[in-house]
PDB file of N, CA, C and O in Angstrom:
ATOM      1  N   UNK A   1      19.032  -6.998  -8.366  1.00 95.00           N
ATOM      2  CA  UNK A   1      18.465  -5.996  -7.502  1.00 95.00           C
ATOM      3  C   UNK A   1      17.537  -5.107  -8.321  1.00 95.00           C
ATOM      4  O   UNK A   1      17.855  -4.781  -9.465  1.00 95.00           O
ATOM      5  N   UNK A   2      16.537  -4.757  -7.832  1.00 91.00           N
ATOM      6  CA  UNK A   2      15.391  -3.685  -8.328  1.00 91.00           C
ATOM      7  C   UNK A   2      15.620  -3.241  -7.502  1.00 91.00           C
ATOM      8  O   UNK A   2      16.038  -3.720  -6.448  1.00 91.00           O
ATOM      9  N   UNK A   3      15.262  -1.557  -7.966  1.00 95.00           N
ATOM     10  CA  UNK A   3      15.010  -0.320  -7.269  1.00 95.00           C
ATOM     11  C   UNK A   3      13.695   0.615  -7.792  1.00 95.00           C
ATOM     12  O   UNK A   3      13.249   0.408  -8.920  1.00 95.00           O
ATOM     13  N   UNK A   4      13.151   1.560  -6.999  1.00 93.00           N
ATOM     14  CA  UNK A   4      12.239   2.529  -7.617  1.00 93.00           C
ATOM     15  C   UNK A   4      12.725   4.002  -6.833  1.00 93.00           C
ATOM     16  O   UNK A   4      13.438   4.179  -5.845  1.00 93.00           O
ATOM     17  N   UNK A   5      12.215   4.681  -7.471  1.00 93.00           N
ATOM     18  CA  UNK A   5      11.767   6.190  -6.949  1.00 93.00           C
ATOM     19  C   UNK A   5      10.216   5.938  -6.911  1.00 93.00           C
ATOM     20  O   UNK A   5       9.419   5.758  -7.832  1.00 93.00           O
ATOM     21  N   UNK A   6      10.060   5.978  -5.673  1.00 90.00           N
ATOM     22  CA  UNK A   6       8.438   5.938  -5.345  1.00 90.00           C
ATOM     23  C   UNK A   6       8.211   7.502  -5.747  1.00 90.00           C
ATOM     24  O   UNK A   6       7.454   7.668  -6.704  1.00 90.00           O
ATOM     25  N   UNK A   7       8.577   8.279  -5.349  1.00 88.00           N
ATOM     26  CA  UNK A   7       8.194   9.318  -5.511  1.00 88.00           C
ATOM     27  C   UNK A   7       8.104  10.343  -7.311  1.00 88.00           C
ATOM     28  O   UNK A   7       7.182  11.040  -7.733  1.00 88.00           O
ATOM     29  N   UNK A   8       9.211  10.073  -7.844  1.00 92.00           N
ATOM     30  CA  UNK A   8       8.857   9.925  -9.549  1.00 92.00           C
ATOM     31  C   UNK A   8       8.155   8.971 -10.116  1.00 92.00           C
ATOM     32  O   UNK A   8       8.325   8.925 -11.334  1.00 92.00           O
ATOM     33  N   UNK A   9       6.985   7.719  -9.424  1.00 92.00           N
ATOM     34  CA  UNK A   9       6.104   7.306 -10.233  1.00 92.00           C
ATOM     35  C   UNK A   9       5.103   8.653 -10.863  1.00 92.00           C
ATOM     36  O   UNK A   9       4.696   9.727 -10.418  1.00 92.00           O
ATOM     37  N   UNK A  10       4.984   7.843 -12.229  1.00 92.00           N
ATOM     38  CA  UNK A  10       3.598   8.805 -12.807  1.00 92.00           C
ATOM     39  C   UNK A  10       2.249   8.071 -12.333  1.00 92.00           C
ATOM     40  O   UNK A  10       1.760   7.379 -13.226  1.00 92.00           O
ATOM     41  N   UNK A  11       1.861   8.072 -11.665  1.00 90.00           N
ATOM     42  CA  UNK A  11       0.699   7.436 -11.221  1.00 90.00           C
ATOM     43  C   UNK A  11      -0.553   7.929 -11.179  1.00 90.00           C
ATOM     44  O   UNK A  11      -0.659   8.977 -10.541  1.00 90.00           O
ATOM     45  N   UNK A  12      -1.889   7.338 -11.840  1.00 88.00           N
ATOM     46  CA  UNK A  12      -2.976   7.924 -12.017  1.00 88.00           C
ATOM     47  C   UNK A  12      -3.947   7.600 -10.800  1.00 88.00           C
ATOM     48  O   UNK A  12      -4.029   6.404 -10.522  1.00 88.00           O
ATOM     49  N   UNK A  13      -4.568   8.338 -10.163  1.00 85.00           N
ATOM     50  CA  UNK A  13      -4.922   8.412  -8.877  1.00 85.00           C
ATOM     51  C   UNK A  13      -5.961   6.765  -9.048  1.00 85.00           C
ATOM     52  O   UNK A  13      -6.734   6.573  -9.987  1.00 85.00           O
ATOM     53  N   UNK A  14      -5.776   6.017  -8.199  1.00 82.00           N
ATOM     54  CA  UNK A  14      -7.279   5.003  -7.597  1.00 82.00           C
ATOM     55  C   UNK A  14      -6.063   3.846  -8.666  1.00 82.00           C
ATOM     56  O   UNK A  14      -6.428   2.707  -8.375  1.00 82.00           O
ATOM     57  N   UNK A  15      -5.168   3.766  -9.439  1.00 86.00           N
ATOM     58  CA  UNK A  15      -5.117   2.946 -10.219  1.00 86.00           C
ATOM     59  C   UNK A  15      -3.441   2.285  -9.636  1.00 86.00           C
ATOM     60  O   UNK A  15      -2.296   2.735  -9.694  1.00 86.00           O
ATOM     61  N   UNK A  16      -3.955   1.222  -9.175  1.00 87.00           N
ATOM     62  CA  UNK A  16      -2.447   0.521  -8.887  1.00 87.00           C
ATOM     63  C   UNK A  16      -1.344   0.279  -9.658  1.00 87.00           C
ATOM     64  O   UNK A  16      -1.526  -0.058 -10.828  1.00 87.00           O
ATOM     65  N   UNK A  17      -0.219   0.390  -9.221  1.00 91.00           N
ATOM     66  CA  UNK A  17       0.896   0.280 -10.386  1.00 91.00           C
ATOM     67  C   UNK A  17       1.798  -1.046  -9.819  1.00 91.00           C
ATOM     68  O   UNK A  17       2.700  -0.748  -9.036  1.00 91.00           O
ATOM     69  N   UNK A  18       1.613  -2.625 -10.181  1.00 91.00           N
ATOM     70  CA  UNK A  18       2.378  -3.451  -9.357  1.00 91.00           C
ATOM     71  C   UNK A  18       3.753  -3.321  -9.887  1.00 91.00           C
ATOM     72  O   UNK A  18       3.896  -3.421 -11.105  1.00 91.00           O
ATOM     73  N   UNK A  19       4.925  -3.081  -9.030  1.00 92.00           N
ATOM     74  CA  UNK A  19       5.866  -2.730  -9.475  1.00 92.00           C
ATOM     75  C   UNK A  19       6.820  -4.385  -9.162  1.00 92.00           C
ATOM     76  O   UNK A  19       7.826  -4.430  -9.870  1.00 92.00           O
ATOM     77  N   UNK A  20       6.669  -5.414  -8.423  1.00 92.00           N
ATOM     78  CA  UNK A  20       7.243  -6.578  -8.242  1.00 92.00           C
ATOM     79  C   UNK A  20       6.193  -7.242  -7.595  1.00 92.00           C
ATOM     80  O   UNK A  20       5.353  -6.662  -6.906  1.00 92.00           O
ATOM     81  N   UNK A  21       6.240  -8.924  -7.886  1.00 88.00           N
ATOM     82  CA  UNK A  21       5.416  -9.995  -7.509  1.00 88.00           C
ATOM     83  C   UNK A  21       5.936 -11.012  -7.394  1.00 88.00           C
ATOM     84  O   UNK A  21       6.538 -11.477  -8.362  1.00 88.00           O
ATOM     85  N   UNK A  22       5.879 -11.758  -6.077  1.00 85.00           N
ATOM     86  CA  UNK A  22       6.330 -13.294  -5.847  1.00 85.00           C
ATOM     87  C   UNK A  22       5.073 -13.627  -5.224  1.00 85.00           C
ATOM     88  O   UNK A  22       4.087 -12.960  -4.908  1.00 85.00           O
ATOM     89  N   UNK A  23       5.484 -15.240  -5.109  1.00 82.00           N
ATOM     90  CA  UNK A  23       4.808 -15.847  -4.147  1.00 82.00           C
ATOM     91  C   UNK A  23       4.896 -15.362  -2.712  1.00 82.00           C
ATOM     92  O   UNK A  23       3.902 -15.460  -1.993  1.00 82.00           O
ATOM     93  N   UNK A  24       5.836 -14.932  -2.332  1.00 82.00           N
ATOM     94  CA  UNK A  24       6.120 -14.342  -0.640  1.00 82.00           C
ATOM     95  C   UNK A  24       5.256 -12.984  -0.599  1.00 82.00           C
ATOM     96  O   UNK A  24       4.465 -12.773   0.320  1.00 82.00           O
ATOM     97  N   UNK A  25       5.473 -12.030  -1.714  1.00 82.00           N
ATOM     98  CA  UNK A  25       5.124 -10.666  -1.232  1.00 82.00           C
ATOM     99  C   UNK A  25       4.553 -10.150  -2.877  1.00 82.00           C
ATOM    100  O   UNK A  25       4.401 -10.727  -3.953  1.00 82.00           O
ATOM    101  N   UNK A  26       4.351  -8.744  -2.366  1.00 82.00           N
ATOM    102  CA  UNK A  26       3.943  -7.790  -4.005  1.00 82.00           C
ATOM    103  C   UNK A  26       4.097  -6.713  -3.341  1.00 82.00           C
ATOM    104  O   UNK A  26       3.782  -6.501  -2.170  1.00 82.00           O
ATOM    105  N   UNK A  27       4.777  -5.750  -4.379  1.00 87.00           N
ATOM    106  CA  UNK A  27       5.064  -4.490  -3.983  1.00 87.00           C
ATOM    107  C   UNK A  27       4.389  -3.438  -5.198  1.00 87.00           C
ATOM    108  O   UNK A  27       4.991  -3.261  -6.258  1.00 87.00           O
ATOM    109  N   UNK A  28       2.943  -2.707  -4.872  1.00 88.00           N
ATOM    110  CA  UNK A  28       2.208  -1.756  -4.821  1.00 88.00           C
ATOM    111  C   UNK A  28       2.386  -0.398  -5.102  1.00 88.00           C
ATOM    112  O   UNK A  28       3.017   0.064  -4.151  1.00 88.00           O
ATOM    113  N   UNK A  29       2.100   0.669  -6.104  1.00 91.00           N
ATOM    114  CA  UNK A  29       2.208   1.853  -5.618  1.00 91.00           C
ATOM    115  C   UNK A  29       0.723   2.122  -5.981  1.00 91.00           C
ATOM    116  O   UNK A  29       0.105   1.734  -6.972  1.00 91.00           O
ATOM    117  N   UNK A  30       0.335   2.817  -5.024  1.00 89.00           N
ATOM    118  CA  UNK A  30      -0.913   3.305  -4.968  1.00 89.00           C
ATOM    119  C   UNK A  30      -1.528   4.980  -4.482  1.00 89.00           C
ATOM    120  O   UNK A  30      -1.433   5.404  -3.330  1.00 89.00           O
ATOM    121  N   UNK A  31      -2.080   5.670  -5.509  1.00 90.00           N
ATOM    122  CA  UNK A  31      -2.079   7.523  -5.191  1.00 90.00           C
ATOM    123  C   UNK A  31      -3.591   7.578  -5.004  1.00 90.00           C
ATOM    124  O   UNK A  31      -4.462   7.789  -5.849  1.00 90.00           O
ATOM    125  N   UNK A  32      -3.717   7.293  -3.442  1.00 87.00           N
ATOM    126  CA  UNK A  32      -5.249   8.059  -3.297  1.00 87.00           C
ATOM    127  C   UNK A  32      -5.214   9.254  -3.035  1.00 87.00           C
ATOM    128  O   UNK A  32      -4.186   9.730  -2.552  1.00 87.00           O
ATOM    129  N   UNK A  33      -6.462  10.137  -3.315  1.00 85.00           N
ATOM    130  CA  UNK A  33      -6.826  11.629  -2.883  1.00 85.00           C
ATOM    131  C   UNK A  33      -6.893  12.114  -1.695  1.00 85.00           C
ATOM    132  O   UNK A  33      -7.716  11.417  -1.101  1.00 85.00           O
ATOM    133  N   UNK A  34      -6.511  12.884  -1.033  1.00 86.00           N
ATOM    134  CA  UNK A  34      -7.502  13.224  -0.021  1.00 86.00           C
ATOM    135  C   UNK A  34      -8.674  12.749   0.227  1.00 86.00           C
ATOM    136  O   UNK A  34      -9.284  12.472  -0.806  1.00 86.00           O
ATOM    137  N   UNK A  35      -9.270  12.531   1.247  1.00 87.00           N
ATOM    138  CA  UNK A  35     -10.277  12.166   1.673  1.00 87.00           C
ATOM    139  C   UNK A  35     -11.356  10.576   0.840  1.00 87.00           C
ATOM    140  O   UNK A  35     -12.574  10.413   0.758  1.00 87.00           O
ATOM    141  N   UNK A  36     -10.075   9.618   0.332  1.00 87.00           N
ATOM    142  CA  UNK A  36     -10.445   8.828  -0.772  1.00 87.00           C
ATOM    143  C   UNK A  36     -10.342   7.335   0.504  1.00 87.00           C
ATOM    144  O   UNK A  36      -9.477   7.125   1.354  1.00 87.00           O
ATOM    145  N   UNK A  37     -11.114   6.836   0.293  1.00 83.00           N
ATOM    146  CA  UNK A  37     -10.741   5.040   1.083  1.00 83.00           C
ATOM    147  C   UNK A  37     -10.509   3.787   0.004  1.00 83.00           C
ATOM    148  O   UNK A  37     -10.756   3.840  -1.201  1.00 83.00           O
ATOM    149  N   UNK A  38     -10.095   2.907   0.572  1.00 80.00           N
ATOM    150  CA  UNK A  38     -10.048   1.301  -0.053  1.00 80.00           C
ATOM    151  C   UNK A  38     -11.521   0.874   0.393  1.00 80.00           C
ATOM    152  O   UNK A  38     -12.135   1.618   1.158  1.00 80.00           O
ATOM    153  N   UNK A  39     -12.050  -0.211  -0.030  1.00 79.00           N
ATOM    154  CA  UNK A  39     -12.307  -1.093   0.105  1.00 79.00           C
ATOM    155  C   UNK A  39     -11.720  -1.633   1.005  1.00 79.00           C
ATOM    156  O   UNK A  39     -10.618  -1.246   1.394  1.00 79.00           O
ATOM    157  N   UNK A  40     -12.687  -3.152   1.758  1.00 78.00           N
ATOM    158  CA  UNK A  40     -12.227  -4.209   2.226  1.00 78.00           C
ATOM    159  C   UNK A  40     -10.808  -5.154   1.636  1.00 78.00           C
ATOM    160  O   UNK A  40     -11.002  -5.632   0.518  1.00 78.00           O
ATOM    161  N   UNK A  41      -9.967  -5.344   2.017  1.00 74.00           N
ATOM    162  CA  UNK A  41      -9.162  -6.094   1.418  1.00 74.00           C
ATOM    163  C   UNK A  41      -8.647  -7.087   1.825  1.00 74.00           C
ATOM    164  O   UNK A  41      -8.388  -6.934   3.019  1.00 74.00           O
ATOM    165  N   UNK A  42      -8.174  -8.621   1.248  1.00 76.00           N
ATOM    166  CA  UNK A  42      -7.870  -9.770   1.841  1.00 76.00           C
ATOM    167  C   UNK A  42      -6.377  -9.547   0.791  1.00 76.00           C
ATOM    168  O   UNK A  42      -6.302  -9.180  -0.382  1.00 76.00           O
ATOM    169  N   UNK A  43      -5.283  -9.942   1.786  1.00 75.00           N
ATOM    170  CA  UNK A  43      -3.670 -10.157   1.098  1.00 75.00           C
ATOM    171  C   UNK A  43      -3.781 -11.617   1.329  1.00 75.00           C
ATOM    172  O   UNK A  43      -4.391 -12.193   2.229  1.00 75.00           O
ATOM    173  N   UNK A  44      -3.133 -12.075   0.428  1.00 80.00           N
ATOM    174  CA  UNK A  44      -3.099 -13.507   0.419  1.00 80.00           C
ATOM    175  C   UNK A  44      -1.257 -13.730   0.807  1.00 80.00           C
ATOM    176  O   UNK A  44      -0.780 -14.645   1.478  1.00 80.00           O
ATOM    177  N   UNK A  45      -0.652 -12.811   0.273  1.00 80.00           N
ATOM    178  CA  UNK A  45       1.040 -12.593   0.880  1.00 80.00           C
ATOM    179  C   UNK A  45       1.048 -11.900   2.034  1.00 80.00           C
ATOM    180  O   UNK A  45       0.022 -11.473   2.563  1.00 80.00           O
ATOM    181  N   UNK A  46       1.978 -11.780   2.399  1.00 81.00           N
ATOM    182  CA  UNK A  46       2.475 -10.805   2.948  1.00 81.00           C
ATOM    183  C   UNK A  46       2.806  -9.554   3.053  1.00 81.00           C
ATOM    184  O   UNK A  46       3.943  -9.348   2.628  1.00 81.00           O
ATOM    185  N   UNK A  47       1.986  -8.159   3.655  1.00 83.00           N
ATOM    186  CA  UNK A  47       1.967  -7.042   2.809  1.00 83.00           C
ATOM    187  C   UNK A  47       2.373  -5.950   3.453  1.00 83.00           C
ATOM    188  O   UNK A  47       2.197  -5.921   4.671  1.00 83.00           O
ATOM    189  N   UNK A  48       3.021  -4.780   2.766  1.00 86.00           N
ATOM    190  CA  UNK A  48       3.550  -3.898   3.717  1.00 86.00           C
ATOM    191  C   UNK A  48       2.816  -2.501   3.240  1.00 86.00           C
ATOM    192  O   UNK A  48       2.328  -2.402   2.114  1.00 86.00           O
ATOM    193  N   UNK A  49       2.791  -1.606   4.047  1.00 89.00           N
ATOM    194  CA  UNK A  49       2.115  -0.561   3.548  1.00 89.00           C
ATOM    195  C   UNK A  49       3.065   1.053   3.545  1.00 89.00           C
ATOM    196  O   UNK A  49       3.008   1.489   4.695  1.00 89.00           O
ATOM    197  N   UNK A  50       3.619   1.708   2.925  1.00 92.00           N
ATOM    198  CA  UNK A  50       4.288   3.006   3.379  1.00 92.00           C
ATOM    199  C   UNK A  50       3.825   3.850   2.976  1.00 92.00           C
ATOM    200  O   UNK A  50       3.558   3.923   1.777  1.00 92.00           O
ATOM    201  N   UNK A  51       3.493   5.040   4.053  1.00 93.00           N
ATOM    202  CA  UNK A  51       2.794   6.424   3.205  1.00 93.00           C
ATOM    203  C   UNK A  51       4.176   7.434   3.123  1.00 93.00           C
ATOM    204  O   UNK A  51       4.908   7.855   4.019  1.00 93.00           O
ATOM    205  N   UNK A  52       4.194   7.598   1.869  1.00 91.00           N
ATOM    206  CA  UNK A  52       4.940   8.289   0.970  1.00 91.00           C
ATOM    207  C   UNK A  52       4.333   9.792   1.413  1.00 91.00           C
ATOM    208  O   UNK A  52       5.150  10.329   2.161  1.00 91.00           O
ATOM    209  N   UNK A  53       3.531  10.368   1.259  1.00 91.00           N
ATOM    210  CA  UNK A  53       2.541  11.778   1.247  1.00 91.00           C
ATOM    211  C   UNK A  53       1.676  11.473   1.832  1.00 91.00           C
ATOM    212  O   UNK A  53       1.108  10.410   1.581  1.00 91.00           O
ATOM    213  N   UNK A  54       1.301  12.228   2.739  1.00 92.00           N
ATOM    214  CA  UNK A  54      -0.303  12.438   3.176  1.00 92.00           C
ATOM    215  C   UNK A  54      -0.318  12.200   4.767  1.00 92.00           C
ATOM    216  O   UNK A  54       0.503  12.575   5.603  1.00 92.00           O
ATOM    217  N   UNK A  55      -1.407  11.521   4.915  1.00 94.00           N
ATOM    218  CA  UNK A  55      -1.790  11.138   6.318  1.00 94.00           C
ATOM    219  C   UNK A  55      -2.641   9.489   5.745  1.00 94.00           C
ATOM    220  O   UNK A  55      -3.062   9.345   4.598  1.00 94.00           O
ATOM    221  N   UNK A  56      -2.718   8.622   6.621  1.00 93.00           N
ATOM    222  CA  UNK A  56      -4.021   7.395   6.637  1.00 93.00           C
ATOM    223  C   UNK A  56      -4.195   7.219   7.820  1.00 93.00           C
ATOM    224  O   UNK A  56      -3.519   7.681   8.739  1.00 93.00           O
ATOM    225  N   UNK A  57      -5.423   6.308   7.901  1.00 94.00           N
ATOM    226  CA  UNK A  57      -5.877   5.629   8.671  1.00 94.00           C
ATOM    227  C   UNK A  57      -6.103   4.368   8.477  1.00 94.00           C
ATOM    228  O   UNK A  57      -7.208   4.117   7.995  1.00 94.00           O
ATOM    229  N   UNK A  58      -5.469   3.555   8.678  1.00 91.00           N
ATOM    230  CA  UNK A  58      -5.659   1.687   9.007  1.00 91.00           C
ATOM    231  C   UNK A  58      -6.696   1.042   9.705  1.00 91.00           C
ATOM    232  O   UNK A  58      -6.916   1.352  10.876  1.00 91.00           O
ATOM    233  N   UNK A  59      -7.432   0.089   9.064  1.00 89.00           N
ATOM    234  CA  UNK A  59      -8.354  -0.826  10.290  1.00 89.00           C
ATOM    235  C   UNK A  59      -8.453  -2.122   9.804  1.00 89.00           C
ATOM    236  O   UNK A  59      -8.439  -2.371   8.599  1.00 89.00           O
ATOM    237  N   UNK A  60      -8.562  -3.045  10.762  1.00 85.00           N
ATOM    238  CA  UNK A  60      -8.435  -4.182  10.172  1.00 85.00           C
ATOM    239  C   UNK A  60     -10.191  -4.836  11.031  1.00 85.00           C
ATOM    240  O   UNK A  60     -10.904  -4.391  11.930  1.00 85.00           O
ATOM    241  N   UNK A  61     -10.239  -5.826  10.300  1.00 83.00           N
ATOM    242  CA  UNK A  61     -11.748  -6.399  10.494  1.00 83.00           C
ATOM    243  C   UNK A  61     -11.706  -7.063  11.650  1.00 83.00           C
ATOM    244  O   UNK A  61     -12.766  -7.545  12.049  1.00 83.00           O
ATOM    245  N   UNK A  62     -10.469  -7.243  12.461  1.00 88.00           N
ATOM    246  CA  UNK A  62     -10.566  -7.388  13.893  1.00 88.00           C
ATOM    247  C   UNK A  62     -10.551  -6.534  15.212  1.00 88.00           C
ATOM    248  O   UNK A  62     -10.718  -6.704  16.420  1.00 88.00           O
ATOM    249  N   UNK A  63     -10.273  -5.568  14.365  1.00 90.00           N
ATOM    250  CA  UNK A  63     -10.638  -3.830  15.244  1.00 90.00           C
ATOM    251  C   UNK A  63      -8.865  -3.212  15.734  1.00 90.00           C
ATOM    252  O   UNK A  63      -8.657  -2.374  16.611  1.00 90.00           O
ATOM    253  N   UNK A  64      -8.014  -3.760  15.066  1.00 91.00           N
ATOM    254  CA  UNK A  64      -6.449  -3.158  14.892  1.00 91.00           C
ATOM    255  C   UNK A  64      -7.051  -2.006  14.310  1.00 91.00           C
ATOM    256  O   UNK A  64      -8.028  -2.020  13.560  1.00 91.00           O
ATOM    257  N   UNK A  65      -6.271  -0.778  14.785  1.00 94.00           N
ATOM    258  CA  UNK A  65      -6.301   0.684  13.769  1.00 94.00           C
ATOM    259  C   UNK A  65      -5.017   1.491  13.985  1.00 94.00           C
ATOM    260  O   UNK A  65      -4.568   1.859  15.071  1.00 94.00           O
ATOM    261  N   UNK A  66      -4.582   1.669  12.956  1.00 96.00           N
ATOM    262  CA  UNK A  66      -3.264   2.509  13.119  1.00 96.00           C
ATOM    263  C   UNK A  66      -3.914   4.446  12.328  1.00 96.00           C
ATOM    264  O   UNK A  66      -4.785   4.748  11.513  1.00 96.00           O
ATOM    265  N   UNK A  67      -3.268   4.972  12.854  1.00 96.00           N
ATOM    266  CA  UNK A  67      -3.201   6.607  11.896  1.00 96.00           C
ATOM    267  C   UNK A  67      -1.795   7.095  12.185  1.00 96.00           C
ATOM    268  O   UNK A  67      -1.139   7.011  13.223  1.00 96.00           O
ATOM    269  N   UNK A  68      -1.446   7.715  10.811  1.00 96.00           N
ATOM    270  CA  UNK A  68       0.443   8.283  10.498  1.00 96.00           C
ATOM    271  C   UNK A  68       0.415   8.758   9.421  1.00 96.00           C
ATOM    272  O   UNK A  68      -0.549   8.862   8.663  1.00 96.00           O
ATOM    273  N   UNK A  69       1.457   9.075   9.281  1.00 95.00           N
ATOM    274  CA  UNK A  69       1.470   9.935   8.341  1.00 95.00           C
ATOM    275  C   UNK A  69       3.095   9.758   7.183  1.00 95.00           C
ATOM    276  O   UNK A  69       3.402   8.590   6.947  1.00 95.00           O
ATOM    277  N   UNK A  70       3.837  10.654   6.669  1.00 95.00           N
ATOM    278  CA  UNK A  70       5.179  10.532   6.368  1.00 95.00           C
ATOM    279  C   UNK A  70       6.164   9.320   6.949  1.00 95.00           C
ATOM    280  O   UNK A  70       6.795   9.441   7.999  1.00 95.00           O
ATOM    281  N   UNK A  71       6.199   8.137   6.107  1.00 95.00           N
ATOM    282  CA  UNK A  71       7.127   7.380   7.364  1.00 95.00           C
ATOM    283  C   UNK A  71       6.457   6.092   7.673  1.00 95.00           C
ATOM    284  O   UNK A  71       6.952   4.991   7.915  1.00 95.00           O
ATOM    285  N   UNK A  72       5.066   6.523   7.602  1.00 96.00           N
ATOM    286  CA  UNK A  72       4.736   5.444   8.508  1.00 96.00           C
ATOM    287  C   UNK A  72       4.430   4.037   7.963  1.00 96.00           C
ATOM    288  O   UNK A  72       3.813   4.109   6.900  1.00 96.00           O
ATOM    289  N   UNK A  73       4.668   2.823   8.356  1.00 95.00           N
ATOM    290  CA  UNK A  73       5.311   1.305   7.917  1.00 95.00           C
ATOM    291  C   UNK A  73       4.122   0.673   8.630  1.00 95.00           C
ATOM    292  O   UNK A  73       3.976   0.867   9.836  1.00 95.00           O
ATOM    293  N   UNK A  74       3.179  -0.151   7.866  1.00 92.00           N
ATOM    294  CA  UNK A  74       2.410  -1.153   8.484  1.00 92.00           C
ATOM    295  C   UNK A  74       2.385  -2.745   7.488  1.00 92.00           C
ATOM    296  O   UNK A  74       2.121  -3.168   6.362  1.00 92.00           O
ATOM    297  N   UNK A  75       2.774  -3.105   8.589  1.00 90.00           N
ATOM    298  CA  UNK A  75       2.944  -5.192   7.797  1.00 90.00           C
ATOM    299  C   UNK A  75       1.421  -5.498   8.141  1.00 90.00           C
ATOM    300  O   UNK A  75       0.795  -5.073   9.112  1.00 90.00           O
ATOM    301  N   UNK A  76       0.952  -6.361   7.090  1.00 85.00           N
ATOM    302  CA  UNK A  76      -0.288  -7.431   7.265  1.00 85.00           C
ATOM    303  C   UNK A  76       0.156  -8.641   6.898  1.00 85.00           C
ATOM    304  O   UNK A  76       0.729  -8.800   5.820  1.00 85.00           O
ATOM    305  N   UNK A  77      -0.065  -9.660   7.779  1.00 82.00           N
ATOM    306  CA  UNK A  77       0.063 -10.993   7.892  1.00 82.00           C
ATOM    307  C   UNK A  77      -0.815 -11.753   6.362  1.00 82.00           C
ATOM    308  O   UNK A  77      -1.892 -11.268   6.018  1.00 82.00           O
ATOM    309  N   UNK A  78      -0.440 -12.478   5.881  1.00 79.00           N
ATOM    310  CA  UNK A  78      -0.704 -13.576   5.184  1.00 79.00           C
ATOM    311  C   UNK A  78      -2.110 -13.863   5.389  1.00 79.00           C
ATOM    312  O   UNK A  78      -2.626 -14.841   4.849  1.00 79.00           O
TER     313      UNK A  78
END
């Protein structure tokens, strides 16, 4: 079993920290700024997204859009 404290990562803002990797999935911590975006992105696994702090906004290149905040859980398909 692995565990983290997402929230005691030291994390330097824009710079990913992969914390586990399989073939099925990868698990991410990632500290954007305020008012900071991604890029386009293609998952080749299976991917989950949780906002720890803040607020986002989601869109996908087929016109899906989610916005949440604390809590909020989004899966992307393979």
């Amino acid at each position: 079993m692995n565990s983290w404290d997402l929230k005691a990562l030291d994390l330097r803002p824009r710079l990913p920290e992969i914390l586990s990797t399989s073939d099925a999935a990868r698990a991410i911590a990632l500290d954007l700024a305020a008012g900071e975006s991604l890029s386009d992105h293609e998952v080749h696994e299976r991917a989950w997204l949780v906002v720890l702090d803040g607020e986002i906004e989601v869109a996908t290149s087929v016109g899906d859009r989610v916005t949440g905040g604390v809590g909020l859980l989004v899966e992307f398909a393979p």
